[in-house]
mmCIF file of C-alpha atoms in Angstrom:
data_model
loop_
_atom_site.group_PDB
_atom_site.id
_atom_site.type_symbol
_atom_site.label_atom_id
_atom_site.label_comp_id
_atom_site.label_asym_id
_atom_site.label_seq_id
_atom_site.Cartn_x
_atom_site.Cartn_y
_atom_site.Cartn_z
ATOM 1 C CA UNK A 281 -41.232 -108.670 167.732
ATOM 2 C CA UNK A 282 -43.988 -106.544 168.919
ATOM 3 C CA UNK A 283 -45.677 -107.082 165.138
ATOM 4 C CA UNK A 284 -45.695 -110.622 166.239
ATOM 5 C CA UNK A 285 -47.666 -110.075 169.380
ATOM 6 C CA UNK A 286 -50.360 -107.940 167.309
ATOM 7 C CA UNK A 287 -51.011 -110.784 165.424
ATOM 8 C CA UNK A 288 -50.672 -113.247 167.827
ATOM 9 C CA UNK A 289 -53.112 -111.240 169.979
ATOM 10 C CA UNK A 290 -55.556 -111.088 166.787
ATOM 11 C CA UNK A 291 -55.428 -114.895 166.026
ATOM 12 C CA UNK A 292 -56.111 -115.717 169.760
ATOM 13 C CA UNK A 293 -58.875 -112.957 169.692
ATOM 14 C CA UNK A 294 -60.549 -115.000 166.442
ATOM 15 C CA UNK A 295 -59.948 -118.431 168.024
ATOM 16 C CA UNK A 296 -61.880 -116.510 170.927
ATOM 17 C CA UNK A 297 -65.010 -114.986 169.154
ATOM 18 C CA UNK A 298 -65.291 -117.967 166.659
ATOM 19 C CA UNK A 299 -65.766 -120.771 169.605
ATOM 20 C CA UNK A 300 -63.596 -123.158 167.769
ATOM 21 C CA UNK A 301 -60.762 -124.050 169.425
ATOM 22 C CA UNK A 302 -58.349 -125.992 167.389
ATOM 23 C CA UNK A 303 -54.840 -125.663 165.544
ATOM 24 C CA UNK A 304 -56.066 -125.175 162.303
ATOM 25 C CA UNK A 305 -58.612 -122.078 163.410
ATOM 26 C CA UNK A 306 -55.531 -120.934 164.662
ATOM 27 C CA UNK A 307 -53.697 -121.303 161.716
ATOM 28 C CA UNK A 308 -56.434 -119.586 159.814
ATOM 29 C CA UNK A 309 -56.818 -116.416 162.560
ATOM 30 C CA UNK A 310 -52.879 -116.219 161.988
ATOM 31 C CA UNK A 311 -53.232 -115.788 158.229
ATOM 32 C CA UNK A 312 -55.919 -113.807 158.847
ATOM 33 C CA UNK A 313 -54.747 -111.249 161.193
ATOM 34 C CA UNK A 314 -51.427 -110.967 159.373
ATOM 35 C CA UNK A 315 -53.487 -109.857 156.279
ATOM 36 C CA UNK A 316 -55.466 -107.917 158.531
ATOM 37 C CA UNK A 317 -51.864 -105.980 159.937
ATOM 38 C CA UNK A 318 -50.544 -105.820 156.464
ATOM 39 C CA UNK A 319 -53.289 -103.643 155.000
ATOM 40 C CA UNK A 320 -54.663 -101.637 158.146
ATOM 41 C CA UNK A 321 -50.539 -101.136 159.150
ATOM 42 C CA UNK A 322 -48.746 -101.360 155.895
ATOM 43 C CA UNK A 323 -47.338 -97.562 156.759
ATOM 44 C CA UNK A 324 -46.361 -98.023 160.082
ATOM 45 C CA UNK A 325 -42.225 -98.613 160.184
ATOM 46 C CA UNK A 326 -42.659 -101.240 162.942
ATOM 47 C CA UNK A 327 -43.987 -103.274 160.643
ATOM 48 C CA UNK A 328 -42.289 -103.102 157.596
ATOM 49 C CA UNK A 329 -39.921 -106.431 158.380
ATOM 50 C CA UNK A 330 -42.163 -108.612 159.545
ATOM 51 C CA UNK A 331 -44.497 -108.669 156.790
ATOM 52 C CA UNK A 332 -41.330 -109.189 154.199
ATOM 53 C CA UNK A 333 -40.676 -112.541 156.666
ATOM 54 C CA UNK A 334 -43.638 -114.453 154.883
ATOM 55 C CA UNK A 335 -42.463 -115.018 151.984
ATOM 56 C CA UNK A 336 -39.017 -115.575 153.047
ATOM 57 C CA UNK A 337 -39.851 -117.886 155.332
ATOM 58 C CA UNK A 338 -42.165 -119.976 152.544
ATOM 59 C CA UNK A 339 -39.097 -119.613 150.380
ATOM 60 C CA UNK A 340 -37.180 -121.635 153.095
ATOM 61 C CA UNK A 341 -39.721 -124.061 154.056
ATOM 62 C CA UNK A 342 -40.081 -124.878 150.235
ATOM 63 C CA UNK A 343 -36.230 -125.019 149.587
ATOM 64 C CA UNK A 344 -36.134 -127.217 153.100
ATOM 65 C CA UNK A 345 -38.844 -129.701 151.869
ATOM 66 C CA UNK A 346 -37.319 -130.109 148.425
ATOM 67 C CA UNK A 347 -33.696 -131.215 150.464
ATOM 68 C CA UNK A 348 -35.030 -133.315 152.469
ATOM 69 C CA UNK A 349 -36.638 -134.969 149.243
ATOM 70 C CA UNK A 350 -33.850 -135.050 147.317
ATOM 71 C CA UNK A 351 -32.160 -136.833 150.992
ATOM 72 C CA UNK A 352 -34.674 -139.457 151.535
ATOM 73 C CA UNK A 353 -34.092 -139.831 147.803
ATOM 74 C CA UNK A 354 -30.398 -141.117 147.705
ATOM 75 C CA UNK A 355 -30.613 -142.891 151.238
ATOM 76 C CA UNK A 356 -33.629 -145.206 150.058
ATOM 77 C CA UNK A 357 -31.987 -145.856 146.632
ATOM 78 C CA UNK A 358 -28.991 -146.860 148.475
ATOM 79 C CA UNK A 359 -31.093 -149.287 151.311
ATOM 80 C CA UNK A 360 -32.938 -150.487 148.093
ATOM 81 C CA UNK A 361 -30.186 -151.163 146.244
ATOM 82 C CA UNK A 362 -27.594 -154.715 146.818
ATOM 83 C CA UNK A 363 -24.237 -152.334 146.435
ATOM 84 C CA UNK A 364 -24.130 -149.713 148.878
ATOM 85 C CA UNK A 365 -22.643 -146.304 147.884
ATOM 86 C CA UNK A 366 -21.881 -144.934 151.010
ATOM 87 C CA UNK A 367 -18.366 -142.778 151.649
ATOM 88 C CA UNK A 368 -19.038 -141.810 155.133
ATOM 89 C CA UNK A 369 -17.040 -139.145 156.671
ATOM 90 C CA UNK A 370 -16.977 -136.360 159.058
ATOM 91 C CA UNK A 371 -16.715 -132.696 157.977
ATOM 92 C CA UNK A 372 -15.658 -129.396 159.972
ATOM 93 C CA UNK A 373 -18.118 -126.128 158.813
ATOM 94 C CA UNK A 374 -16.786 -123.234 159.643
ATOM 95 C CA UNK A 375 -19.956 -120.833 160.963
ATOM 96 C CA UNK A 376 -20.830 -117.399 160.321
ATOM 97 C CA UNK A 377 -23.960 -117.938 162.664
ATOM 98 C CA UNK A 378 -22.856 -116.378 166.261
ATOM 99 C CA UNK A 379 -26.252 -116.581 168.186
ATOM 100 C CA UNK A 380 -26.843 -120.099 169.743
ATOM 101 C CA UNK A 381 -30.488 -119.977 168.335
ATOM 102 C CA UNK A 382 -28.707 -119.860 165.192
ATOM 103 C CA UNK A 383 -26.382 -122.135 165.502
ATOM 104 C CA UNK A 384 -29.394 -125.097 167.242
ATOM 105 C CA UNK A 385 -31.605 -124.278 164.373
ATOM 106 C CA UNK A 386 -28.764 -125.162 161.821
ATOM 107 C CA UNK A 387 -27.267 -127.907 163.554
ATOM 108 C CA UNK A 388 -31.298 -128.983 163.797
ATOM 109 C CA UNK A 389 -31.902 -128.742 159.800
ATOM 110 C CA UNK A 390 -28.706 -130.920 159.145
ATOM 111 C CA UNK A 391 -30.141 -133.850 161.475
ATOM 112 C CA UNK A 392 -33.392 -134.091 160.327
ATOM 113 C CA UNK A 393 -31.714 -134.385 157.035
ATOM 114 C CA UNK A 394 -31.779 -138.525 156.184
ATOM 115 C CA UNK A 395 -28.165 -139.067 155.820
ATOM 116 C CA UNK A 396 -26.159 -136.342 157.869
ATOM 117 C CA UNK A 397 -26.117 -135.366 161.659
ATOM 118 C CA UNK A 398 -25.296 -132.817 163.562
ATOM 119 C CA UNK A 399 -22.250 -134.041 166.029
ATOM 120 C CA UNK A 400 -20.867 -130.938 168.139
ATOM 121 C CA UNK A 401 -19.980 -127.052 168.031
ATOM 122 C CA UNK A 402 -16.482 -126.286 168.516
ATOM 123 C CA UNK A 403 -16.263 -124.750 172.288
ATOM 124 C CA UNK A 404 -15.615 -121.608 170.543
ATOM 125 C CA UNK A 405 -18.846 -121.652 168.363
ATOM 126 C CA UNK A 406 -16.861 -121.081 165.463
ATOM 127 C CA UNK A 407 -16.989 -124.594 164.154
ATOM 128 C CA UNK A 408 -19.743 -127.335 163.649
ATOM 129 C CA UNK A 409 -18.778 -130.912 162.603
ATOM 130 C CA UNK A 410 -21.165 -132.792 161.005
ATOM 131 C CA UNK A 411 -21.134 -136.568 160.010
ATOM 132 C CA UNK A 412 -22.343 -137.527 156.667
ATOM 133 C CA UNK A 413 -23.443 -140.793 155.055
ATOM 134 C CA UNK A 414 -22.296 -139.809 151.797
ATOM 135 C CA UNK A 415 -19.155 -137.239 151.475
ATOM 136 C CA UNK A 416 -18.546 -137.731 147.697
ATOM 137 C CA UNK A 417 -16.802 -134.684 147.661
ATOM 138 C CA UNK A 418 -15.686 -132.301 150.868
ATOM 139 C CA UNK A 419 -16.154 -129.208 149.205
ATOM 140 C CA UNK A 420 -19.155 -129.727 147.288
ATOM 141 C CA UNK A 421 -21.131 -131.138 150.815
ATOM 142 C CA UNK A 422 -19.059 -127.526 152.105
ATOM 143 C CA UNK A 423 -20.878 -125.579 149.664
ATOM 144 C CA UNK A 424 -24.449 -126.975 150.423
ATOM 145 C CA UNK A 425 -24.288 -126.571 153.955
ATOM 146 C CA UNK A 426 -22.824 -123.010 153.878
ATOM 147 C CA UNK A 427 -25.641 -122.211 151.302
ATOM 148 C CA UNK A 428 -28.336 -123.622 154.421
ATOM 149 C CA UNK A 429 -26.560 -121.553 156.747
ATOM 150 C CA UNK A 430 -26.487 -118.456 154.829
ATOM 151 C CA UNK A 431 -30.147 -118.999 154.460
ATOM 152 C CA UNK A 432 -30.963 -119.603 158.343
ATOM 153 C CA UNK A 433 -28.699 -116.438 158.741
ATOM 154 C CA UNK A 434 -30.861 -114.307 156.150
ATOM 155 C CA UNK A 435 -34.133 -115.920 157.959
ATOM 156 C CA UNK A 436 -32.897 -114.902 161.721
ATOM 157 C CA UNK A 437 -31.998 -110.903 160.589
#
C-alpha cells in the first residue's frame, strides 16, 4: 500500500498549495497525482498493481451501479404493481472470501442491494446466508452472488 500513501501524500500536498479545501479538490489532486505516479513511476515494480486497480475498480463500480439498477428495477415494479411477485426465501452461499474485510464488504454489497440482505456468517466463515425478496430460482440467485464474490475477491488481491 505504500503506492497509496504516495498519492495520498500528493493529493493532500495539492489540496495544500491550491488553498481550496474541499472533497472534490481532493478528488481532483487524487486523479491527479495518480497520473502524476503512473508516468513519473510507471517502471518502478512497487507500483505496477496499483495502477492496474483503476480500472478494475471502475469496472466494479460500473457493474455494481448497473445491479443495483436492475434491483430497484424489479422491487418498484413489484410495489407498483396490485399482484405481488415475491417468493421470499433464505439462501446459504458458500464463501471463497477468508479475510473478514472480505467477507463485510460482500455481505455489505448484498444489503444495499433493494431486495436481499445480508443475515449472518456461519461461525466458521465458511458460509453466508442471505435473505432474498425474490428467490425464483436457488441456483440461478447462487450463481449471481458467487459471480459478486468472485469479483470482490479479484478487487481485494
Amino acid at each position: 500500500m505504500r503506492a497509496f500513501g504516495w498519492n495520498m501524500l500528493l493529493a493532500l500536498l495539492w489540496v495544500i498549495l491550491s488553498g481550496n479545501y474541499s472533497i472534490s479538490n481532493l478528488v481532483a489532486g487524487m486523479l491527479l497525482s495518480y497520473l502524476v505516479l503512473a508516468y513519473v513511476a510507471r517502471d518502478k515494480p512497487m507500483f505496477a498493481n496499483y495502477f492496474g486497480k483503476l480500472p478494475q475498480i471502475i469496472r466494479f463500480i460500473l457493474f455494481f451501479i448497473w445491479d443495483l439498477i436492475k434491483a430497484n428495477a424489479r422491487v418498484a415494479h413489484d410495489v407498483l404493481t396490485p399482484t405481488h411477485l415475491m417468493r421470499p426465501g433464505v439462501i446459504a452461499i458458500p464463501l471463497d472470501l477468508k479475510d473478514d474485510a472480505g467477507i463485510s464488504l460482500f455481505a455489505n454489497l448484498i444489503t444495499v442491494t433493494p431486495g436481499s440482505l445480508a443475515l449472518d456468517v456461519s461461525s466458521d466463515r465458511k458460509v453466508l446466508y442471505v435473505h432474498m425478496m425474490y428467490l425464483d430460482s436457488e441456483a440461478r440467485q447462487l450463481a449471481e452472488l458467487k459471480a459478486l464474490e468472485a469479483r470482490v475477491l479479484d478487487l481485494l488481491r
